[in-house]
Coordinates of C-alpha atoms in Angstrom, one line a residue:
M1 CA 11.1 13.3 6.3
V2 CA 7.4 13.8 6.7
I3 CA 5.6 16.1 4.3
Y4 CA 2.3 17.6 5.3
Y5 CA -0.2 18.8 2.7
P6 CA -3.2 20.8 3.8
F7 CA -5.8 18.8 1.9
T8 CA -9.1 20.6 2.0
Q9 CA -11.0 17.8 0.3
K10 CA -10.8 14.0 0.1
V11 CA -7.7 13.0 -2.0
S12 CA -7.6 9.6 -3.6
N13 CA -5.5 6.8 -2.1
S14 CA -3.8 6.3 -5.5
I15 CA -2.8 10.0 -5.6
I16 CA -1.3 9.7 -2.1
Y17 CA 0.5 6.5 -3.2
H18 CA 2.1 8.3 -6.2
I19 CA 3.0 11.3 -4.1
F20 CA 4.7 9.5 -1.3
C21 CA 5.7 6.1 -2.7
S22 CA 6.3 6.6 -6.4
N23 CA 7.7 10.1 -6.7
T24 CA 10.9 10.9 -8.4
N25 CA 12.8 11.8 -5.2
Y26 CA 12.4 8.2 -4.1
K27 CA 13.0 6.7 -7.5
N28 CA 16.4 8.5 -7.8
M29 CA 17.6 6.7 -4.7
K30 CA 19.7 3.5 -5.2
D31 CA 17.1 1.4 -3.5
T32 CA 13.6 2.4 -4.6
V33 CA 11.0 3.1 -1.9
L34 CA 7.8 1.4 -3.0
L35 CA 5.6 2.0 0.1
N36 CA 6.0 4.2 3.1
V37 CA 3.2 3.4 5.5
S38 CA 3.8 6.4 7.9
S39 CA 3.8 8.9 5.0
M40 CA 0.7 7.4 3.5
I41 CA -1.2 7.6 6.8
N42 CA 0.1 11.1 7.7
A43 CA -1.0 12.5 4.3
Y44 CA -4.5 12.6 5.6
P45 CA -5.6 15.2 8.2
M46 CA -8.7 13.4 9.4
K47 CA -8.5 10.6 11.9
D48 CA -11.0 8.4 10.0
D49 CA -9.0 8.7 6.8
K50 CA -5.8 7.8 8.7
I51 CA -7.5 4.7 10.1
A52 CA -8.8 3.7 6.7
M53 CA -5.3 4.1 5.1
F54 CA -3.8 2.1 7.9
T55 CA -6.3 -0.7 7.2
I56 CA -5.6 -0.5 3.5
C57 CA -1.8 -0.8 4.1
F58 CA -2.3 -3.6 6.7
H59 CA -4.3 -5.8 4.2
L60 CA -1.8 -5.1 1.3
L61 CA 1.2 -6.0 3.5
R62 CA -0.5 -9.0 5.2
F63 CA -1.5 -10.4 1.8
S64 CA 2.0 -9.7 0.4
C65 CA 3.6 -11.6 3.3
E66 CA 1.3 -14.5 2.8
K67 CA 2.1 -14.7 -0.9
E68 CA 5.8 -14.4 -0.2
L69 CA 6.3 -11.1 -2.0
L70 CA 8.2 -9.6 0.9
Q71 CA 11.6 -10.7 2.3
K72 CA 11.0 -8.7 5.5
N73 CA 8.1 -9.0 7.9
P74 CA 6.4 -5.6 8.6
F75 CA 4.4 -7.0 11.5
D76 CA 5.4 -7.4 15.1
E77 CA 5.1 -10.6 17.3
Q78 CA 1.4 -9.8 18.0
G79 CA 0.6 -9.4 14.3
D80 CA 0.3 -5.6 14.4
L81 CA 1.6 -3.6 11.4
N82 CA 4.7 -1.5 12.3
I83 CA 3.6 2.0 11.3
D84 CA 7.1 2.9 10.4
T85 CA 7.3 0.3 7.7
I86 CA 9.0 1.3 4.5
I87 CA 9.0 -1.3 1.7
K88 CA 12.0 -0.9 -0.6
E89 CA 12.7 -2.8 -3.8
S90 CA 15.4 -4.7 -1.9
D91 CA 12.8 -5.9 0.6
L92 CA 11.0 -7.8 -2.2
T93 CA 11.4 -11.4 -3.3
D94 CA 11.9 -12.1 -7.0
L95 CA 8.2 -12.6 -7.4
G96 CA 7.5 -9.5 -5.4
K97 CA 9.8 -7.5 -7.7
Q98 CA 7.6 -8.5 -10.6
L99 CA 4.2 -8.0 -8.9
F100 CA 4.2 -5.7 -5.8
D101 CA 4.2 -2.3 -7.3
D102 CA 1.3 -3.2 -9.8
L103 CA -0.6 -5.0 -7.0
A104 CA -0.3 -2.0 -4.7
E105 CA -1.4 0.4 -7.4
K106 CA -4.5 -1.7 -8.2
W107 CA -5.3 -2.1 -4.5
F108 CA -5.1 1.7 -3.9
V109 CA -7.2 2.5 -7.0
Y110 CA -9.8 -0.1 -5.9
T111 CA -10.0 1.2 -2.3
D112 CA -10.5 4.8 -3.6
K113 CA -13.9 3.9 -5.0
T114 CA -16.8 4.6 -2.6
D115 CA -19.7 3.4 -4.7
G116 CA -21.7 0.4 -3.8
K117 CA -22.2 -1.3 -0.5
I118 CA -18.8 -3.1 -0.4
D119 CA -16.4 -2.3 2.4
R120 CA -13.5 -2.0 -0.1
K121 CA -10.7 -1.5 2.4
N122 CA -11.5 -4.9 3.9
N123 CA -12.3 -6.8 0.7
V124 CA -9.1 -8.8 0.5
K125 CA -10.7 -11.0 -2.1
M126 CA -9.9 -8.3 -4.6
L127 CA -6.2 -8.5 -3.7
E128 CA -6.4 -12.2 -4.5
K129 CA -8.0 -11.5 -7.8
Y130 CA -5.4 -8.8 -8.8
F131 CA -2.6 -11.1 -7.6
N132 CA -3.8 -14.0 -9.7
K133 CA -4.3 -11.8 -12.8
L134 CA -0.8 -10.2 -12.5
K135 CA 0.9 -13.6 -11.7
N136 CA -0.8 -15.2 -14.8
S137 CA 0.5 -12.3 -17.0
I138 CA 4.2 -12.9 -16.2

């Protein structure tokens, strides 16, 4: 099910994340949906925003694969992100179950910020920083 919202102004990535990936409809399911890439992208009406969200999801999922947080690979043989990727709790490793949701939220909040000269959606060093901080706290 795809839900379209007529956003008239820029909506933050973290709000979109909470609407489409952390809402109660998903949480009441037996296997919790943590990230729905297609819904995240389709939440934005503007092409530039869709591309930005795709990039944000790409980096989050690539990093999560490299850190072995995911049991499934959301990328095809060419390394392209499958836009229909849905990450459920059952798709996570034991470490992923402890870190993924918090890592995703921190990443979406970080990429919301537009201040400064940093291209935040491509600054994967912040994913590493958040990952290390979260891992050290468990």
